mmCIF file of C-alpha atoms in Angstrom:
data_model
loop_
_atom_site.group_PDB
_atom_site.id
_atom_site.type_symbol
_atom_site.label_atom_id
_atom_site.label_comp_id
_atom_site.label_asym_id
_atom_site.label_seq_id
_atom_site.Cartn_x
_atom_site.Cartn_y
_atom_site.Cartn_z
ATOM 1 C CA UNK P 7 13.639 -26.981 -9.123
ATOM 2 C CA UNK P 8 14.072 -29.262 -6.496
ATOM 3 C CA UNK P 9 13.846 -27.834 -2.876
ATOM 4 C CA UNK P 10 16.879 -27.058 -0.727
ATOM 5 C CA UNK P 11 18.020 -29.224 1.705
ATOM 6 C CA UNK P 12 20.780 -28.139 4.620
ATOM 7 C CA UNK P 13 22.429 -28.987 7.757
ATOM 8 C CA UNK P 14 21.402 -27.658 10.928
ATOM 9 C CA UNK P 15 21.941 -27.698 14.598
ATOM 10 C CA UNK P 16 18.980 -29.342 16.317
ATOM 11 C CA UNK P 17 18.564 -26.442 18.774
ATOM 12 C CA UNK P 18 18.705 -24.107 15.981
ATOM 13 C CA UNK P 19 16.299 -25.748 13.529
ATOM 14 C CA UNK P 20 13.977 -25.916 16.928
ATOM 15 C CA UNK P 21 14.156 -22.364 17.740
ATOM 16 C CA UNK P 22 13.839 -21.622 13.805
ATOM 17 C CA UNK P 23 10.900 -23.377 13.406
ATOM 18 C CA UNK P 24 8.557 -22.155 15.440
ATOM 19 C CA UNK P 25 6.307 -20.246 13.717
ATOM 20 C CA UNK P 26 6.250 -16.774 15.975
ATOM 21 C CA UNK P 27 9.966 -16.698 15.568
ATOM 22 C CA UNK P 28 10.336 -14.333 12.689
ATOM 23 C CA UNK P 29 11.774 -10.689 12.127
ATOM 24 C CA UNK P 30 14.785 -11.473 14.589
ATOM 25 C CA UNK P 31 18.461 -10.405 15.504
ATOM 26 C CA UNK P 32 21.489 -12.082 16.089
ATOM 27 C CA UNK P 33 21.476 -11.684 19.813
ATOM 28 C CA UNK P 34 17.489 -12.623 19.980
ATOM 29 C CA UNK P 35 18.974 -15.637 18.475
ATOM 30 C CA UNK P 36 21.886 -16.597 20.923
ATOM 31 C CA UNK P 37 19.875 -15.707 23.896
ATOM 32 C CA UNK P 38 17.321 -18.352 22.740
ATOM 33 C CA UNK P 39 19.942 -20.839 21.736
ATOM 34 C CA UNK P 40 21.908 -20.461 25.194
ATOM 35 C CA UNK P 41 18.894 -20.942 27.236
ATOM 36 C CA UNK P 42 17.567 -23.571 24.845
ATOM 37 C CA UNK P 43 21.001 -25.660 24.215
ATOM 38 C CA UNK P 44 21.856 -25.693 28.047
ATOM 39 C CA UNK P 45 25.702 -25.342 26.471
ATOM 40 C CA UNK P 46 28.885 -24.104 28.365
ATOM 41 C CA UNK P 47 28.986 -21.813 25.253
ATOM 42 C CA UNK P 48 30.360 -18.324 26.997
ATOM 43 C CA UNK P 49 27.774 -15.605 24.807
ATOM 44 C CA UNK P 50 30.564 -14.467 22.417
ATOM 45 C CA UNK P 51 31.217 -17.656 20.657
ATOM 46 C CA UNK P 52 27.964 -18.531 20.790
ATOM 47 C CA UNK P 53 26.779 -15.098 18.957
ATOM 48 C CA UNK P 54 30.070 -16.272 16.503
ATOM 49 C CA UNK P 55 28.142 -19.738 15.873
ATOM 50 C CA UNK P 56 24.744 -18.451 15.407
ATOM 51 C CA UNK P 57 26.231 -15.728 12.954
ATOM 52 C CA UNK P 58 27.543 -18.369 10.595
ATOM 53 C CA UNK P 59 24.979 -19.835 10.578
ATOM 54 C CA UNK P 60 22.327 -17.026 9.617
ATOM 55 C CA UNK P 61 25.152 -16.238 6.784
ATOM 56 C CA UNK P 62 24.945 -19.944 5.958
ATOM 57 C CA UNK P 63 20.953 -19.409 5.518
ATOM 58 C CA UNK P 64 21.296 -16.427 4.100
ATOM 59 C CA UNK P 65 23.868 -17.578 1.410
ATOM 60 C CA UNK P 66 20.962 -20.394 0.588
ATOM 61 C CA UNK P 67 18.511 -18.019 0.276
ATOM 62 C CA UNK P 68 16.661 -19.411 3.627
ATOM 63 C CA UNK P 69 16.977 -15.929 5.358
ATOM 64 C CA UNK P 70 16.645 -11.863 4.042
ATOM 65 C CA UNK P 71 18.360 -9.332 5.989
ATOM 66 C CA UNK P 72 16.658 -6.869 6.830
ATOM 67 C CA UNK P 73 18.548 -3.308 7.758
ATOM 68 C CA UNK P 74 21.836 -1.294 6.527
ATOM 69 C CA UNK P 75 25.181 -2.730 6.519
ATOM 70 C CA UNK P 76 26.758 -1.036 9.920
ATOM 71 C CA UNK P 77 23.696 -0.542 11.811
ATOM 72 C CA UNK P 78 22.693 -1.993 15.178
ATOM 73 C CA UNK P 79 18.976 -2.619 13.948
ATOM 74 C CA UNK P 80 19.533 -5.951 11.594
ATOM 75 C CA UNK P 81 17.156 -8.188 11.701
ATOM 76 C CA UNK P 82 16.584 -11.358 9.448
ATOM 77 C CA UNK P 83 13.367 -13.068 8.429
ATOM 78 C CA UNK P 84 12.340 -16.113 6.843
ATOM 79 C CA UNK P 85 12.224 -16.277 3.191
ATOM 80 C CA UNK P 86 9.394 -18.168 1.095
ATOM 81 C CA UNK P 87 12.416 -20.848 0.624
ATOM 82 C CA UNK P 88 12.723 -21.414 4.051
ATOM 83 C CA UNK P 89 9.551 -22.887 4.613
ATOM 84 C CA UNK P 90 9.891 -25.401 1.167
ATOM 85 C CA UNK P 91 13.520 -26.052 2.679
ATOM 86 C CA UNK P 92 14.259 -29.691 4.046
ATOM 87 C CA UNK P 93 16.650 -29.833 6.657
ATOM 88 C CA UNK P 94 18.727 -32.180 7.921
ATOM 89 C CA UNK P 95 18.599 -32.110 12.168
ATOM 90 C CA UNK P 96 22.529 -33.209 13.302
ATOM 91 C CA UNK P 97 22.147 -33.398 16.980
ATOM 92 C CA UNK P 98 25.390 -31.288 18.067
ATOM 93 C CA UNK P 99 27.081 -28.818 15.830
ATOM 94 C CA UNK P 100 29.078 -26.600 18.018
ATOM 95 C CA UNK P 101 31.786 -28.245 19.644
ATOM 96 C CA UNK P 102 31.258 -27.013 23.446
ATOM 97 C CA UNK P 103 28.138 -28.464 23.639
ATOM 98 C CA UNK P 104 27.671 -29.870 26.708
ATOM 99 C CA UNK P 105 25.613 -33.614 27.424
ATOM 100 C CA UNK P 106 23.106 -32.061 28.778
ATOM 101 C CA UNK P 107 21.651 -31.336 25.154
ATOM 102 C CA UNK P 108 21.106 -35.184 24.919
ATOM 103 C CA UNK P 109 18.425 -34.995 27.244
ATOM 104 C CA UNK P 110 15.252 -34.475 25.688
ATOM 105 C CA UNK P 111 13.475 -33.601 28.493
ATOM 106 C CA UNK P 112 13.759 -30.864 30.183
ATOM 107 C CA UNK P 113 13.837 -30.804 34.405
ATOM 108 C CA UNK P 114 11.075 -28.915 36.699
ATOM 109 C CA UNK P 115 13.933 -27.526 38.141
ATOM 110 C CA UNK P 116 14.640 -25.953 34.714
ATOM 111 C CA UNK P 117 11.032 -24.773 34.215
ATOM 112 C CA UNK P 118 11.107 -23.606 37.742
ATOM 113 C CA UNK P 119 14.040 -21.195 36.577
ATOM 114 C CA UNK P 120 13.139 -20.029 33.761
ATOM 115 C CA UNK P 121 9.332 -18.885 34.634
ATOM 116 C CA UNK P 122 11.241 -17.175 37.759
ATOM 117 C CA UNK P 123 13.913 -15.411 34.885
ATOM 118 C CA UNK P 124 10.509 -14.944 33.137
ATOM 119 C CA UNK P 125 8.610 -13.066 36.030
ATOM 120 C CA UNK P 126 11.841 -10.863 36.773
ATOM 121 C CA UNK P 127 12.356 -9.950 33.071
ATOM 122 C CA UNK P 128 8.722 -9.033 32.693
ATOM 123 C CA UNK P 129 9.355 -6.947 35.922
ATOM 124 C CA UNK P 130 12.651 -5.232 34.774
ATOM 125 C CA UNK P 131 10.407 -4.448 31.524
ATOM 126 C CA UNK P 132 7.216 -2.880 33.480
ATOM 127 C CA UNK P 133 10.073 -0.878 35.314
ATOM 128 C CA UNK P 134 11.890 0.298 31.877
ATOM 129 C CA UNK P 135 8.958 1.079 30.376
ATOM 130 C CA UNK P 136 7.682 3.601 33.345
ATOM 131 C CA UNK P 137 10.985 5.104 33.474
ATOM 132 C CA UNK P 138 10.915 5.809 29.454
ATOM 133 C CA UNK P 139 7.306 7.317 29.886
ATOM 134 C CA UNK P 140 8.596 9.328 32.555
ATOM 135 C CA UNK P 141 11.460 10.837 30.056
ATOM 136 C CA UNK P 142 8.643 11.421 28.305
ATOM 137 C CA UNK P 143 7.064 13.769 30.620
ATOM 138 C CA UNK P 144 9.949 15.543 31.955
ATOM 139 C CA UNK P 145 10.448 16.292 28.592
ATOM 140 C CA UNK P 146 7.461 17.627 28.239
ATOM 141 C CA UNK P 147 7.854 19.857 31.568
ATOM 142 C CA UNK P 148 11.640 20.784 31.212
ATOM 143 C CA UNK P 149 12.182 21.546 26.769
ATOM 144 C CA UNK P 150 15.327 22.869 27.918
ATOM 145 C CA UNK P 151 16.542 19.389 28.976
ATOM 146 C CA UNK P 152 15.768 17.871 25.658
ATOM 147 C CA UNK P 153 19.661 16.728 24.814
ATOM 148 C CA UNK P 154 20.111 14.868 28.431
ATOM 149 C CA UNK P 155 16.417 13.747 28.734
ATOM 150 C CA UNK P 156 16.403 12.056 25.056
ATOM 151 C CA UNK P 157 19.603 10.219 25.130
ATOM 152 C CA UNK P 158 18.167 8.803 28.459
ATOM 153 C CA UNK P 159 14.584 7.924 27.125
ATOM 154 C CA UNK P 160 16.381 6.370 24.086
ATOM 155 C CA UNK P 161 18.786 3.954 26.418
ATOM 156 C CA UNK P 162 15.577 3.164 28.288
ATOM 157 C CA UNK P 163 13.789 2.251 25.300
ATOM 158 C CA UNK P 164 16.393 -0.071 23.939
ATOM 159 C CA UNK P 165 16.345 -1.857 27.155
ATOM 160 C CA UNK P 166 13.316 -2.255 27.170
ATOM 161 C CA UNK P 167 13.387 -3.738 23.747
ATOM 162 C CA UNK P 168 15.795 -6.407 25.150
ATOM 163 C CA UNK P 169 13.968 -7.364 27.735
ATOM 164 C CA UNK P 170 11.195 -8.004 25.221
ATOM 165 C CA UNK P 171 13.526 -9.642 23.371
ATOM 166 C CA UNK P 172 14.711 -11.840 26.435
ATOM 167 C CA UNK P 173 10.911 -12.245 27.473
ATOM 168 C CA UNK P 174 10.167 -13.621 23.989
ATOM 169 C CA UNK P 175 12.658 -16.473 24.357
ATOM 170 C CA UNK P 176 12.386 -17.840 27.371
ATOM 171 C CA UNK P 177 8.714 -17.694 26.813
ATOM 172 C CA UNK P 178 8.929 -19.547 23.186
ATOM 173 C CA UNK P 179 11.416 -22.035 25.114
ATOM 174 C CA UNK P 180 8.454 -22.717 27.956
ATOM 175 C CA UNK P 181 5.926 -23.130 25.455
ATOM 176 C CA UNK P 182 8.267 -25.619 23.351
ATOM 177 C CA UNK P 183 9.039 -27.613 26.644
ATOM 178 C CA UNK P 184 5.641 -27.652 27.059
ATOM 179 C CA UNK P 185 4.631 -29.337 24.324
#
């Protein structure tokens, strides 16, 4: 059987490819294309975009889904096709894409920016994560809280998962630039 070849966004097949980039949701996805793709993309149509084109991989059998229908928790990985796949790099696929994704290289500036994003992420996480431990012992103190104090450790833990999430990308997008 001969092995699939597709179309793909240059940013996406970068972001795709690297190797730690696996087990992922939609919005990991858009957060690392909009800080990779430098696009005037506002978020929503750029989450639209990247969703058709997971369903695109999907439909080729590039990419498993991984979670039920309606839930929040979806996250797609690479199938054993994916990595036999050939694709075919077109330099701009979504129409708002600004020039600056013509530039290969990236400014100092930029760097500069994102390792500062990168240091204030990793200290919103720190902070998230102390607050959910602390849930954890007031729990432990006041049982009678339980209803108030677990809806409030579970909001702190799925920001905290975001941040990771947001950590993740602008970290994979340093250590691409870096390259």
């Amino acid at each position: 059987m001969p092995k699939p070849s597709i179309k793909i966004n240059a940013q996406l097949n970068s972001i795709l490819q690297e190797e730690n980039f696996d087990n992922f949701s939609v919005t990991q996805l858009r957060d690392t294309y909009l800080t990779m793709a430098s696009t005037t993309e506002e978020p929503v149509e750029a989450r639209k975009y990247v969703y058709r084109q997971i369903h695109r991989l999907i439909n080729k059998g590039l990419l498993l889904k991984k979670g039920s229908k309606n839930s929040k928790s979806i996250v797609y990985r690479k199938s054993e096709l994916f990595f036999e796949a050939k694709f075919i790099v077109q330099r701009t696929t979504a129409p708002t894409v600004s020039k600056a994704t013509s530039a290969p290289v990236i400014t100092n500036d930029a760097i500069k920016q994102l390792e500062e994003r990168l240091k204030e992420s990793e200290v919103d996480l720190l902070t998230s994560i102390g607050e959910s431990e602390e849930y954890m012992r007031l729990y432990q103190s006041f049982p009678e809280m339980k209803t108030h104090l677990e809806s409030q450790y579970l909001q702190a833990r799925e920001k905290s998962s975001k941040l990771l999430g947001k950590i993740k990308a602008i970290k994979s997008v340093l250590s691409h630039q870096q390259k």
